[in-house]
C-alpha positions as a printed Julia matrix, in Angstrom:
159×3 Matrix{Float64}:
 -126.03   82.59   63.57
 -127.75   84.61   61.09
 -127.28   88.47   60.39
 -130.65   89.25   61.47
 -130.42   87.59   64.97
 -127.0    89.37   65.39
 -128.66   92.55   64.32
 -131.34   92.12   67.0
 -128.92   91.43   69.68
 -126.87   94.61   68.72
 -130.45   96.6    68.8
 -130.8    95.49   72.31
 -127.46   96.92   73.29
 -128.31  100.04   71.79
 -131.71  100.22   73.14
 -130.03   99.77   76.55
 -127.85  102.4    75.95
 -130.71  105.24   74.92
 -132.75  103.86   77.62
 -129.81  104.58   80.39
 -129.55  108.14   79.09
 -133.44  108.79   79.38
 -133.48  107.19   82.83
 -130.51  109.48   83.95
 -128.83  106.42   85.01
 -125.35  106.87   83.36
 -123.32  106.72   80.12
 -124.69  105.7    76.66
 -123.52  102.22   76.76
 -125.31   98.78   76.63
 -124.05   95.28   76.36
 -125.57   92.11   75.73
 -124.04   88.52   76.36
 -125.28   85.56   74.1
 -124.83   81.87   74.3
 -126.25   79.44   71.68
 -128.15   82.17   70.34
 -129.96   83.08   73.4
 -129.49   86.45   75.61
 -127.71   85.33   78.79
 -127.39   88.81   80.27
 -127.65   92.45   79.61
 -126.81   95.59   81.34
 -126.26   99.08   80.56
 -123.7   101.38   81.9
 -123.89  101.61   85.92
 -121.18  103.75   86.95
 -123.25  106.81   88.04
 -126.16  104.72   89.43
 -123.87  102.39   91.46
 -120.83  104.76   92.37
 -118.57  102.51   90.7
 -116.14  103.28   87.93
 -116.01   99.65   86.82
 -119.63   99.29   86.51
 -119.34   99.76   82.64
 -122.01   97.92   80.57
 -119.38   95.22   79.57
 -118.38   94.54   82.88
 -121.8    94.71   84.52
 -123.26   92.08   81.65
 -120.06   89.86   82.23
 -120.9    89.86   86.0
 -124.47   88.95   85.43
 -123.72   86.21   83.14
 -121.35   84.43   84.92
 -123.76   84.54   87.93
 -126.49   83.26   85.41
 -124.3    80.13   84.04
 -122.49   79.75   87.52
 -119.33   80.08   85.85
 -116.36   82.56   85.52
 -115.64   81.26   82.0
 -117.52   82.53   79.33
 -116.41   80.59   76.55
 -119.06   79.71   73.97
 -120.71   83.22   74.31
 -120.44   86.35   72.4
 -120.67   90.08   73.54
 -122.63   92.81   71.77
 -121.91   96.09   72.96
 -123.28   99.57   71.67
 -119.45  100.72   71.63
 -116.04   99.38   71.2
 -114.94   98.22   74.72
 -112.52  100.38   76.44
 -109.2    98.91   77.79
 -110.87   97.89   80.69
 -113.73   95.92   79.21
 -111.58   94.73   76.58
 -109.14   93.09   79.29
 -112.19   91.72   81.02
 -113.92   90.39   77.79
 -110.56   88.37   77.14
 -110.25   87.22   80.99
 -113.76   86.0    80.84
 -113.17   83.82   77.48
 -115.74   85.36   75.54
 -115.43   84.27   71.92
 -116.57   87.14   69.82
 -117.31   91.02   70.18
 -119.7    92.73   67.95
 -119.85   96.6    68.46
 -121.55   99.44   67.28
 -120.11  102.86   67.99
 -115.91  103.47   67.78
 -113.68  104.56   70.33
 -113.39  107.61   68.14
 -116.96  108.14   68.51
 -116.75  107.69   72.3
 -113.78  110.29   72.6
 -115.72  112.76   70.27
 -118.6   113.02   72.99
 -116.26  112.77   76.16
 -115.17  109.52   76.72
 -111.68  109.42   75.94
 -109.67  106.37   76.76
 -106.71  107.68   74.65
 -104.52  108.28   77.93
 -104.98  104.76   78.92
 -104.11  103.29   75.73
 -100.84  105.33   75.58
  -99.9   104.55   79.17
 -100.33  101.0    78.09
  -97.37  101.43   75.62
  -95.01  103.23   77.99
  -92.64  101.8    80.64
  -93.72  101.73   84.24
  -91.19  104.54   85.1
  -92.49  106.75   82.33
  -96.32  106.59   83.21
  -98.2   109.37   84.62
  -99.24  107.4    87.38
  -96.31  106.21   89.68
  -95.59  102.6    90.05
  -93.87  101.81   93.17
  -92.96   98.32   94.15
  -93.06   97.22   97.91
  -92.48   94.03   99.64
  -91.98   91.46   96.95
  -90.13   89.12   98.67
  -93.0    89.23  101.38
  -95.55   88.34   98.55
  -93.86   85.76   96.74
  -94.41   82.93   99.25
  -98.04   83.32   98.21
  -97.54   82.65   94.48
  -95.56   79.79   95.67
  -98.34   78.11   97.7
 -100.59   78.76   94.6
  -98.18   77.09   92.44
  -97.93   74.02   94.63
 -101.47   73.91   95.63
 -103.53   70.69   94.59
 -106.67   72.52   94.76
 -105.83   75.27   92.45
 -108.1    76.01   89.48
 -106.29   77.5    86.29
 -108.09   80.3    84.96
């Protein structure tokens, strides 16, 4: 794929981020998912609009792309995002199997305007007992049989 086409897709993501602000729908973030040089899905940040803290542009675009393609696996796709993905979105991009991430603004640029994910990045480096949010394990022995059922299932789908 040529640089002009990549820049076109990134400009779409940037336009989504700007439009989101002017329409008062939420934060300045946009994402476009492309497969075989075709736009599969696009979305702006919908956190405020949908009262959903997980409705970041990348997550929303992944949901739309999966629905459009009828799959949970976006191997063969690329994502163009107006900002370096936060930890949640980065995890979702890996889980979705997206092949490549193109981004415009950096996480430092986002932190400068109040979208600071440094707490989450630092928490990921800590042991569970050192994290600010308490992690308390309950009923592991009761939960393990579900994992055993999955392990033995002939109808499971690895993902």
